[in-house]
Short mmCIF file of C-alpha atoms in Angstrom, two decimals:
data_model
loop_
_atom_site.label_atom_id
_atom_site.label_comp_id
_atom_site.label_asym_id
_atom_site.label_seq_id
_atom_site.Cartn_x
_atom_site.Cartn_y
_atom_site.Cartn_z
CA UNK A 1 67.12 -44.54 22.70
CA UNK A 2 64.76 -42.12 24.13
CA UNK A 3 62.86 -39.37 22.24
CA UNK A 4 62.16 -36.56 25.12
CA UNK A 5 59.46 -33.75 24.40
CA UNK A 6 60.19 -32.08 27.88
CA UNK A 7 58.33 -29.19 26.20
CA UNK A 8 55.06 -31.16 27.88
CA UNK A 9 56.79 -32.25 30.91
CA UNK A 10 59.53 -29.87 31.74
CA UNK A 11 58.03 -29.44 35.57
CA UNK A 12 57.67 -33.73 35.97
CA UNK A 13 60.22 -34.29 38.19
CA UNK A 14 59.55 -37.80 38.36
CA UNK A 15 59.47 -38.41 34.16
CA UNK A 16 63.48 -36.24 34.39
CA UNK A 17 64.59 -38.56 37.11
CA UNK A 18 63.73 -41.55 35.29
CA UNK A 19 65.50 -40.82 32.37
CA UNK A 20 68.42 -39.79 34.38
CA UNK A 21 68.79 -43.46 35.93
CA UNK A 22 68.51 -44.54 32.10
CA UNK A 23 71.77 -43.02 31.46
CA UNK A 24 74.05 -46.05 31.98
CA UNK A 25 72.05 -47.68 29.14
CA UNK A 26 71.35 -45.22 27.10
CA UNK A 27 72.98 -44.35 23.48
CA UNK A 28 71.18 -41.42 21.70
CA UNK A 29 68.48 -39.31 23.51
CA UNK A 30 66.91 -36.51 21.32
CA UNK A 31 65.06 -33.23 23.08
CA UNK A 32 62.81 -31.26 21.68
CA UNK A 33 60.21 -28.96 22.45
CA UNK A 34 58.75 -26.11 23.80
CA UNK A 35 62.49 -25.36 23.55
CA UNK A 36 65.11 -27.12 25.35
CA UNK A 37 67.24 -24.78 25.77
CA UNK A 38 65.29 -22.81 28.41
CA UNK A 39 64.35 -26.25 29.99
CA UNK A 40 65.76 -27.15 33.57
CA UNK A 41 65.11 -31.20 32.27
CA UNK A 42 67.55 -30.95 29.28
CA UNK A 43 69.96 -29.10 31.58
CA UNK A 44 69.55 -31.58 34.46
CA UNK A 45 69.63 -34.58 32.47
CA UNK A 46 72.89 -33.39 30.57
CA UNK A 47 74.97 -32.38 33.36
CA UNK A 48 74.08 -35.75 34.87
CA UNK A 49 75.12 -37.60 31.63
CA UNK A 50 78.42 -35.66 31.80
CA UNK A 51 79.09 -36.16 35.86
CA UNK A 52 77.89 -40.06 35.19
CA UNK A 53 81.31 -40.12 32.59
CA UNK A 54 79.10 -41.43 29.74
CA UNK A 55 78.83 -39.15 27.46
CA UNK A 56 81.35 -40.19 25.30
CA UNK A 57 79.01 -43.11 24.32
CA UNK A 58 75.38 -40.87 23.41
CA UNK A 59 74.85 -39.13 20.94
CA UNK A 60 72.85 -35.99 21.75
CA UNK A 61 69.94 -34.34 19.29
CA UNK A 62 68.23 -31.43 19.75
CA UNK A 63 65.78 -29.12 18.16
CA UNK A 64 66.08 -25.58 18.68
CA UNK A 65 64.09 -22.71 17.76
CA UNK A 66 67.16 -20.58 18.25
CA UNK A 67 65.70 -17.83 20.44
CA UNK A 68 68.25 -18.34 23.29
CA UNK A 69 71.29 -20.41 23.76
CA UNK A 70 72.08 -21.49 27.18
CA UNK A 71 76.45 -21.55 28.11
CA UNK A 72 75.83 -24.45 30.55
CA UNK A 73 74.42 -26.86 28.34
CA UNK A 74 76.55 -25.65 25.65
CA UNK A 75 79.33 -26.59 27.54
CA UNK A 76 78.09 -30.23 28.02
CA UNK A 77 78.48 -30.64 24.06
CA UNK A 78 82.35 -31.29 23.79
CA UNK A 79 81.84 -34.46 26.39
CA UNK A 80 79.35 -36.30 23.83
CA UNK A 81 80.09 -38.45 21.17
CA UNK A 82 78.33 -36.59 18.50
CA UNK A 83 75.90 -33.65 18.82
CA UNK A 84 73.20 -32.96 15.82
CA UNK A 85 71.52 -30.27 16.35
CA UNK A 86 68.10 -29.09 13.75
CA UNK A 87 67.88 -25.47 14.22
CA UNK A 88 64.02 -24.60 13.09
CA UNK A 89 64.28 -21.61 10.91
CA UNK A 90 60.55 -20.35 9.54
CA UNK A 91 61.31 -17.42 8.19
CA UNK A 92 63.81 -14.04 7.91
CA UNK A 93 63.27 -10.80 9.54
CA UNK A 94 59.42 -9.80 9.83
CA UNK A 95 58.43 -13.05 9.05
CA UNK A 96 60.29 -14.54 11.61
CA UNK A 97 58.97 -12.65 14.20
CA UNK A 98 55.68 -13.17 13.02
CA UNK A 99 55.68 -16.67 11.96
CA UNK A 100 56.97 -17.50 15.79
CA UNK A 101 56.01 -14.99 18.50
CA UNK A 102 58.52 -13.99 21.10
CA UNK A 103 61.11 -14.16 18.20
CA UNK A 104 63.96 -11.45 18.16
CA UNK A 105 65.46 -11.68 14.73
CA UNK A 106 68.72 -9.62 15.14
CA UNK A 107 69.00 -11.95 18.38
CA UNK A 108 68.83 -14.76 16.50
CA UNK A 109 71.34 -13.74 13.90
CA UNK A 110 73.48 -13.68 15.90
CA UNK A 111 72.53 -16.89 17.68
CA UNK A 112 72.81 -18.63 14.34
CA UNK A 113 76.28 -17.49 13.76
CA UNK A 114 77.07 -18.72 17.64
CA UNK A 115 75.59 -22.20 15.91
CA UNK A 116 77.50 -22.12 13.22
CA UNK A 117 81.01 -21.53 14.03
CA UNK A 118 80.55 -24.34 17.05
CA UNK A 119 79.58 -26.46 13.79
CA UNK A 120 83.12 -25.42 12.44
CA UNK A 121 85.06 -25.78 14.74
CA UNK A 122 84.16 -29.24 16.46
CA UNK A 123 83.46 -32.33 13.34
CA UNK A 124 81.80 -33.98 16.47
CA UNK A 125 78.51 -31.19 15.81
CA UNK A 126 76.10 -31.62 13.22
CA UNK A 127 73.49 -29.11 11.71
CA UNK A 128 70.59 -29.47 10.02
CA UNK A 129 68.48 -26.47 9.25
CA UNK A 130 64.76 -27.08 9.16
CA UNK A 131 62.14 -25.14 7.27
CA UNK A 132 58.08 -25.62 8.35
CA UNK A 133 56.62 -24.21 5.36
CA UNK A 134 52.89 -22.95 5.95
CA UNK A 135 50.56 -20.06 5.62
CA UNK A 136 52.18 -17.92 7.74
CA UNK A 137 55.29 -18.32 5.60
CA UNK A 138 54.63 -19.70 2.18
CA UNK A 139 54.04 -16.24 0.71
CA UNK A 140 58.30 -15.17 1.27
CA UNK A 141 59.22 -18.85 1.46
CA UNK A 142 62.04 -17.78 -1.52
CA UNK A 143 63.79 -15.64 1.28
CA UNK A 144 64.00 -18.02 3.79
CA UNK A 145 65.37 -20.93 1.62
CA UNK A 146 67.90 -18.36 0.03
CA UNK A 147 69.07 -17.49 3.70
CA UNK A 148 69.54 -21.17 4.70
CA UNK A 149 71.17 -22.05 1.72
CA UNK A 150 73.86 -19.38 2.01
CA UNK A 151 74.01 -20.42 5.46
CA UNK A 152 74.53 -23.86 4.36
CA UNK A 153 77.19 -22.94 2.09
CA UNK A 154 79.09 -20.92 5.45
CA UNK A 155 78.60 -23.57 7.90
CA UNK A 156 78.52 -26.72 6.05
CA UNK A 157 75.04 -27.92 7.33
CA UNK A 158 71.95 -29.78 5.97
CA UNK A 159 68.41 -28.68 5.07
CA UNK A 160 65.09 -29.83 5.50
CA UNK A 161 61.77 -29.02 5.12
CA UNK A 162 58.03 -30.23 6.42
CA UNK A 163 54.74 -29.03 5.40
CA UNK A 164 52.50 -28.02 8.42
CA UNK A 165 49.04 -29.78 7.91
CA UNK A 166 45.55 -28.73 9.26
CA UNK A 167 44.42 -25.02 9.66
CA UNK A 168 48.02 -23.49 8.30
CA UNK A 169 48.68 -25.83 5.56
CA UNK A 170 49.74 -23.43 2.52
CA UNK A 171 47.06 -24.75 0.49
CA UNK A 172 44.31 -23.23 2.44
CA UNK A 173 45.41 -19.79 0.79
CA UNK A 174 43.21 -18.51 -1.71
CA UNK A 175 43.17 -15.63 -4.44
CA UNK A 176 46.10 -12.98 -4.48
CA UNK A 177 47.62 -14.62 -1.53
CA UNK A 178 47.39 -18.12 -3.35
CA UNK A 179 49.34 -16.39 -6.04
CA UNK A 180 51.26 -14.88 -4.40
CA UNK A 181 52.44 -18.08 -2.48
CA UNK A 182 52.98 -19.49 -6.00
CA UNK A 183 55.14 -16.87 -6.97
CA UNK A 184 57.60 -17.43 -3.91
CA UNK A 185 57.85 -21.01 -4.16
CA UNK A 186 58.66 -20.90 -8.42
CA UNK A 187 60.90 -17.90 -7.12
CA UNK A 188 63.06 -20.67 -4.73
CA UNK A 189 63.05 -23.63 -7.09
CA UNK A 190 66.03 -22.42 -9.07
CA UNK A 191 67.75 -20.98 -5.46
CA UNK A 192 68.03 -25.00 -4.76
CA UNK A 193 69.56 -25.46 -8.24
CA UNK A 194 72.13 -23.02 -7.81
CA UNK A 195 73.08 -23.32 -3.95
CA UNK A 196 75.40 -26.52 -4.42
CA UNK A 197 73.38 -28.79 -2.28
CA UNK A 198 73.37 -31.99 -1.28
CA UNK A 199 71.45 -33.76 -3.65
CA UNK A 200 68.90 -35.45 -1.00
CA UNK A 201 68.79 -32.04 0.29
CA UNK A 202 67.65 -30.31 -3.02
CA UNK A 203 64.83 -33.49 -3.76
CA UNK A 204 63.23 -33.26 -0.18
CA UNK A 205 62.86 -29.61 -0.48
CA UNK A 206 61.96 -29.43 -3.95
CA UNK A 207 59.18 -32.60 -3.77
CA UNK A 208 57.62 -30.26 -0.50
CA UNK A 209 57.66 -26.97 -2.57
CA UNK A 210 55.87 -28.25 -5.21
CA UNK A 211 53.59 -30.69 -3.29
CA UNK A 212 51.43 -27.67 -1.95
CA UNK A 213 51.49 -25.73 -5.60
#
């Protein structure tokens, strides 16, 4: 197994061509950030798995941001035995773009829908939907967890959620903003009833939401 945060490393030739003489061995290797997509590692690394024949025996993870897609390693996917992929999604319009800078939200509508109808149509690609609720976030949190739900619903995928400690934990809101964070996350408790989801789904959520209350 190998956990790869080429994010850190992306230019480490050596650390890449390590990994790629792992291959023979290997049987689940999960990238994630900076974002692998834009990465020459994950794309190097993945062709190489692919032109090496054993793909059919990894399973591939990776964590996306979903500000780009890149075709070539897109293309890799069909020759692995199973591809999960946790699409991070902070926030909806505005607070999208603010929440993660660089972020073009009608771009990544329509990056998500890319996501989601490779989910349908290959049962070899999972999708888990991730949510890091913080201050940047907390105060709209209802609209984000009614847009993955639905998307849930569409494209048959999972959610999750963290809690981002330190400086941007939710709980170091105060006053009207610390109300108004409240608000949002009563607001989304009864979105979780309602959205027909898994029930591990609904209790992870639900124990974060009300964790930072």
């Amino acid at each position: 197994h190998i956990d790869s945060d080429l994010g850190h490393r992306s230019n480490d030739e050596e650390f890449v061509d390590d990994i790629v003489e792992l291959i023979p061995d290997l049987k689940w290797i999960n990238f994630t950030g900076g974002e692998p997509m834009i990465i020459p590692g994950m794309l190097k690394i993945t062709n190489a798995i692919v032109e090496q024949g054993h793909g059919k025996d990894i399973t591939l993870q990776v964590t996306t941001n979903v500000s780009t897609i890149n075709p070539r390693i897109i293309k890799c996917f069909s020759q692995f035995k199973y591809v999960q992929l946790t699409l991070s999604i902070d926030g909806v319009a505005a607070v999208a773009e603010y929440t993660r800078d660089g972020t073009d939200w009608p771009r990544m509508l329509k990056n998500l829908e890319f996501y989601g109808r490779l989910r349908l149509d290959n049962n070899r690609i999972g999708i888990n939907t991730n949510i890091a609720l913080s201050a940047y976030n907390v105060l709209d949190v209802h609209k984000v967890i009614e847009f993955v739900c639905d998307y849930r619903n569409k494209y048959h995928t999972s959610l999750d959620m963290i809690v981002v400690e330190g400086m941007l934990h939710p709980s170091v809101l105060s006053g009207v903003a610390r109300e108004c964070a409240i608000d949002s996350i009563n607001k989304s408790l009864p979105i979780l009833e309602l959205a027909g989801l898994d029930q591990h789904d609904v209790a992870t959520v639900h124990s974060q939401l009300v964790s930072v209350k």
